[in-house]
Structures are given as structure tokens and as C-alpha cells.
């Protein structure tokens, strides 16, 4: 079994990957969250000409799958880890040079995009770390088009508690808690997708991963 100091370091890296260990953690997340990422991309219902914004894209491994969904797409990736932004920019240099992708180091409360300019905004496994839900969700509402979608993907509370490192500085969420949070901030939940994955081992513990994809839009006024 891993000691507490190691688990705390893993938790810190999951929150904000940095340095050599952060790069290793990001690579591991590509594999462990692959099914969740691909299902989320599918749930975005991407259409031709969409501008897509991802919050917390890590090393940007899945950007290629996003840009293959339709023609004339633009992708913006935001992360508050400068190391991840640099890594994602390197991984996706070809898309940057073609003007299809751009990456920024930025907090979710202050997005470097224009009002009502984003057709699809999504974030995977970041909700647990939000310190100011109101500021973040107000910012999401500012940048999403009136016809756009917000997609938030999480490991729900019953699953996330099984991961050894999430006892440190993670906030747990049920689908109901996420739905209430969104509804309270002017967002209407359209659909919740729940999936289970095959049994796997995480840091020496066998678990059955689950994920929830919550799809929302701006409430009609």
C-alpha cells in the first residue's frame, strides 16, 4: 500500500499537474480516462463550424479526436497548469499552426474568449477542485452561445471515494448535486448519461470505475 505522503502528492498532481511527475500523471490519465473522454466527446454533439472550449485539457491528448468530429471546427484549451499548456501546445503543434487550436494558461473564472462565442464547453474531472462555483458558472454562461451546450463529466461520489488519493482535497458530487448546482446558476440540465467500466486496479486497489456525463444548456428567459 502507498503511504499518505505519496497519495497526497498524487492528489495534488491530479488537481494541477506539474513537473516530471505531473507529466507522468497526465499520461496515466490519458489511459485511465480514455473511455470517459471519448464518451464525453460524443456527448458534445459537435456540429460543423463549432467553437469548442475545454477546461482542464491536461496534455491535450484527445484534441485530435475532437477536431475529427466535423468540418471547420475551432478548439480552445484552458488549463491553469502552465506545464500542461506547454505540453498540450507541443502535442498539438500541427493544429496550432493550421489555426485550428489554441491553448491558454488561465483560471476558469476568467476565460480569454468573447461573450457568447462558444458552441460547446466541456470539462472532465475538474469539478472536484472548483473553489468558486458561482464565478466559474457565471463565466461559462457568459461565453456559451444561447444554443450552445455545457457538458460536465465526473466520477460520481460513490465511485470517486474508492480511489485512494481522492480523500485529499477532492469534493465529491452526486448527479443530483451537480444538477442542482447548474439549475441554481441559470443552466438547464438536458440529459445525464451514467456508465460503468470494467474492473481495474488503481494504486493497488481494485475498483469498478463509473462516470457521469451531465449535459446542460442556458435556461430560456
Short mmCIF file of C-alpha atoms in Angstrom, two decimals:
data_model
loop_
_atom_site.label_atom_id
_atom_site.label_comp_id
_atom_site.label_asym_id
_atom_site.label_seq_id
_atom_site.Cartn_x
_atom_site.Cartn_y
_atom_site.Cartn_z
CA UNK A 1 0.00 0.00 0.00
CA UNK A 2 1.12 3.56 -0.66
CA UNK A 3 1.79 5.90 2.24
CA UNK A 4 -0.16 9.09 2.92
CA UNK A 5 2.56 11.42 1.61
CA UNK A 6 2.56 9.69 -1.77
CA UNK A 7 -1.25 9.74 -2.02
CA UNK A 8 -1.29 13.46 -1.18
CA UNK A 9 1.25 14.12 -3.93
CA UNK A 10 -0.84 12.18 -6.44
CA UNK A 11 -3.92 14.17 -5.38
CA UNK A 12 -2.02 17.44 -5.85
CA UNK A 13 -0.87 16.35 -9.31
CA UNK A 14 -4.39 15.35 -10.33
CA UNK A 15 -5.50 18.84 -9.35
CA UNK A 16 -2.66 20.68 -11.10
CA UNK A 17 -0.09 18.52 -12.91
CA UNK A 18 3.41 19.98 -12.95
CA UNK A 19 6.98 18.87 -13.37
CA UNK A 20 8.16 15.41 -14.37
CA UNK A 21 5.73 13.64 -12.07
CA UNK A 22 2.88 15.75 -13.42
CA UNK A 23 3.75 14.66 -16.95
CA UNK A 24 3.67 11.02 -15.83
CA UNK A 25 0.31 11.52 -14.12
CA UNK A 26 -1.13 13.19 -17.22
CA UNK A 27 -0.03 10.27 -19.39
CA UNK A 28 -1.60 7.82 -16.95
CA UNK A 29 -4.86 9.81 -17.02
CA UNK A 30 -4.96 9.54 -20.81
CA UNK A 31 -5.28 5.79 -20.44
CA UNK A 32 -7.41 5.56 -17.29
CA UNK A 33 -9.90 8.18 -18.51
CA UNK A 34 -9.90 7.22 -22.19
CA UNK A 35 -13.42 5.75 -22.23
CA UNK A 36 -14.75 8.71 -20.25
CA UNK A 37 -13.08 11.22 -22.58
CA UNK A 38 -14.34 9.60 -25.77
CA UNK A 39 -17.88 9.29 -24.40
CA UNK A 40 -17.81 12.96 -23.42
CA UNK A 41 -16.65 14.00 -26.88
CA UNK A 42 -19.54 12.02 -28.36
CA UNK A 43 -21.98 13.68 -25.95
CA UNK A 44 -20.92 17.13 -27.18
CA UNK A 45 -22.90 16.59 -30.39
CA UNK A 46 -20.32 18.63 -32.28
CA UNK A 47 -21.52 20.26 -35.49
CA UNK A 48 -19.75 21.90 -38.41
CA UNK A 49 -18.35 25.33 -37.58
CA UNK A 50 -18.49 24.90 -33.80
CA UNK A 51 -16.06 26.65 -31.48
CA UNK A 52 -15.24 24.19 -28.69
CA UNK A 53 -13.76 25.16 -25.33
CA UNK A 54 -12.27 22.61 -22.95
CA UNK A 55 -11.48 23.47 -19.34
CA UNK A 56 -8.57 21.43 -17.95
CA UNK A 57 -7.38 19.64 -21.08
CA UNK A 58 -4.17 18.40 -19.44
CA UNK A 59 -1.66 17.32 -22.07
CA UNK A 60 -4.21 17.72 -24.88
CA UNK A 61 -4.07 14.09 -25.96
CA UNK A 62 -7.71 13.98 -27.10
CA UNK A 63 -7.75 17.19 -29.15
CA UNK A 64 -7.27 15.24 -32.39
CA UNK A 65 -10.42 13.20 -31.72
CA UNK A 66 -12.38 16.40 -31.10
CA UNK A 67 -11.25 18.08 -34.31
CA UNK A 68 -12.16 14.96 -36.32
CA UNK A 69 -15.84 15.24 -35.37
CA UNK A 70 -16.85 17.75 -38.06
CA UNK A 71 -15.52 20.30 -40.55
CA UNK A 72 -14.50 23.88 -39.85
CA UNK A 73 -14.02 23.42 -36.08
CA UNK A 74 -12.05 25.59 -33.70
CA UNK A 75 -10.74 24.32 -30.38
CA UNK A 76 -9.59 26.32 -27.35
CA UNK A 77 -7.98 24.55 -24.40
CA UNK A 78 -7.69 26.17 -20.98
CA UNK A 79 -5.64 24.87 -18.05
CA UNK A 80 -4.24 26.58 -15.00
CA UNK A 81 -1.14 24.40 -15.12
CA UNK A 82 1.41 26.18 -17.29
CA UNK A 83 3.29 22.91 -17.71
CA UNK A 84 0.20 21.23 -19.19
CA UNK A 85 -0.44 24.14 -21.54
CA UNK A 86 3.12 23.90 -22.83
CA UNK A 87 2.82 20.13 -23.23
CA UNK A 88 -0.56 20.34 -24.97
CA UNK A 89 0.80 23.01 -27.30
CA UNK A 90 3.69 20.73 -28.22
CA UNK A 91 1.46 17.68 -28.76
CA UNK A 92 -0.92 19.70 -30.95
CA UNK A 93 1.57 21.94 -32.74
CA UNK A 94 0.21 20.96 -36.15
CA UNK A 95 -3.31 22.09 -35.22
CA UNK A 96 -1.99 25.35 -33.77
CA UNK A 97 -0.06 26.10 -36.96
CA UNK A 98 -3.22 25.47 -39.01
CA UNK A 99 -5.21 27.86 -36.81
CA UNK A 100 -7.49 25.09 -35.55
CA UNK A 101 -6.39 25.04 -31.90
CA UNK A 102 -5.11 27.42 -29.27
CA UNK A 103 -4.14 26.87 -25.63
CA UNK A 104 -4.11 29.30 -22.70
CA UNK A 105 -2.93 29.25 -19.11
CA UNK A 106 -5.94 30.65 -17.28
CA UNK A 107 -8.28 30.07 -14.34
CA UNK A 108 -11.83 29.02 -15.19
CA UNK A 109 -13.16 32.22 -13.59
CA UNK A 110 -11.52 34.40 -16.26
CA UNK A 111 -11.78 32.79 -19.69
CA UNK A 112 -9.89 34.51 -22.52
CA UNK A 113 -12.77 34.23 -25.00
CA UNK A 114 -15.53 36.58 -26.08
CA UNK A 115 -19.10 36.67 -24.84
CA UNK A 116 -21.40 34.09 -26.48
CA UNK A 117 -18.58 32.77 -28.67
CA UNK A 118 -18.51 29.11 -27.55
CA UNK A 119 -20.83 26.48 -29.02
CA UNK A 120 -19.62 23.57 -26.89
CA UNK A 121 -17.96 23.98 -23.50
CA UNK A 122 -16.85 20.89 -21.62
CA UNK A 123 -14.75 19.81 -18.68
CA UNK A 124 -13.77 16.37 -17.42
CA UNK A 125 -12.75 15.58 -13.84
CA UNK A 126 -12.27 19.21 -12.77
CA UNK A 127 -15.45 19.94 -10.80
CA UNK A 128 -13.97 18.40 -7.64
CA UNK A 129 -11.43 21.22 -7.49
CA UNK A 130 -13.59 24.30 -8.07
CA UNK A 131 -13.23 26.87 -5.29
CA UNK A 132 -15.81 29.37 -6.55
CA UNK A 133 -18.73 27.69 -8.30
CA UNK A 134 -20.65 30.91 -8.83
CA UNK A 135 -17.83 32.77 -10.58
CA UNK A 136 -16.99 29.79 -12.77
CA UNK A 137 -20.55 29.00 -13.82
CA UNK A 138 -21.32 32.68 -14.43
CA UNK A 139 -18.26 32.77 -16.68
CA UNK A 140 -19.46 29.66 -18.52
CA UNK A 141 -22.85 31.32 -19.08
CA UNK A 142 -21.09 34.44 -20.38
CA UNK A 143 -19.16 32.62 -23.10
CA UNK A 144 -21.64 29.92 -24.23
CA UNK A 145 -23.99 30.78 -27.10
CA UNK A 146 -27.71 30.72 -26.38
CA UNK A 147 -27.98 27.50 -28.42
CA UNK A 148 -24.76 26.02 -27.03
CA UNK A 149 -24.09 23.12 -24.68
CA UNK A 150 -22.20 22.74 -21.41
CA UNK A 151 -21.01 19.21 -20.66
CA UNK A 152 -19.54 18.29 -17.27
CA UNK A 153 -18.15 14.79 -16.76
CA UNK A 154 -17.31 13.40 -13.32
CA UNK A 155 -16.66 10.27 -11.37
CA UNK A 156 -19.71 10.31 -9.05
CA UNK A 157 -19.26 10.28 -5.29
CA UNK A 158 -19.77 6.57 -4.74
CA UNK A 159 -17.06 5.80 -7.31
CA UNK A 160 -14.61 8.62 -6.61
CA UNK A 161 -14.37 7.69 -2.93
CA UNK A 162 -12.92 4.33 -3.99
CA UNK A 163 -9.83 5.99 -5.50
CA UNK A 164 -7.08 6.03 -2.83
CA UNK A 165 -5.84 9.58 -3.48
CA UNK A 166 -9.20 11.37 -3.62
CA UNK A 167 -9.50 11.55 0.17
CA UNK A 168 -7.21 14.58 -0.05
CA UNK A 169 -8.64 17.91 -1.29
CA UNK A 170 -11.37 16.49 -3.52
CA UNK A 171 -15.03 17.49 -3.23
CA UNK A 172 -17.43 14.66 -4.01
CA UNK A 173 -20.53 15.09 -6.18
CA UNK A 174 -23.64 13.08 -6.88
CA UNK A 175 -25.53 13.64 -10.12
CA UNK A 176 -28.26 15.32 -8.09
CA UNK A 177 -25.78 17.74 -6.53
CA UNK A 178 -24.38 18.70 -9.94
CA UNK A 179 -27.87 19.16 -11.38
CA UNK A 180 -28.91 21.43 -8.50
CA UNK A 181 -25.71 23.45 -8.85
CA UNK A 182 -26.30 24.03 -12.55
CA UNK A 183 -30.01 24.80 -12.17
CA UNK A 184 -29.20 27.34 -9.44
CA UNK A 185 -26.88 29.16 -11.84
CA UNK A 186 -29.17 29.57 -14.84
CA UNK A 187 -28.41 26.30 -16.61
CA UNK A 188 -30.97 23.67 -17.60
CA UNK A 189 -29.93 20.02 -17.40
CA UNK A 190 -30.97 18.20 -20.57
CA UNK A 191 -29.59 14.72 -20.00
CA UNK A 192 -27.41 12.68 -17.65
CA UNK A 193 -25.50 9.70 -19.01
CA UNK A 194 -24.25 7.11 -16.49
CA UNK A 195 -21.78 4.38 -17.39
CA UNK A 196 -19.75 1.69 -15.64
CA UNK A 197 -16.37 0.49 -16.86
CA UNK A 198 -14.58 -2.85 -16.43
CA UNK A 199 -12.91 -3.61 -13.12
CA UNK A 200 -9.41 -2.14 -12.83
CA UNK A 201 -6.61 -1.61 -10.34
CA UNK A 202 -5.73 1.89 -9.13
CA UNK A 203 -2.73 2.35 -6.84
CA UNK A 204 -3.06 -1.21 -5.61
CA UNK A 205 -6.82 -1.13 -5.10
CA UNK A 206 -9.31 -2.93 -7.34
CA UNK A 207 -12.30 -0.76 -8.26
CA UNK A 208 -15.12 -0.58 -10.79
CA UNK A 209 -14.89 2.87 -12.42
CA UNK A 210 -18.07 4.80 -13.16
CA UNK A 211 -18.64 8.12 -14.82
CA UNK A 212 -21.50 10.55 -15.30
CA UNK A 213 -21.88 13.00 -18.18
CA UNK A 214 -24.18 15.92 -17.39
CA UNK A 215 -25.39 17.85 -20.45
CA UNK A 216 -26.85 21.32 -19.92
CA UNK A 217 -27.78 24.48 -21.80
CA UNK A 218 -28.57 28.09 -20.99
CA UNK A 219 -32.02 28.45 -19.43
CA UNK A 220 -34.54 30.18 -21.64
CA UNK A 221 -35.61 33.59 -20.36
#
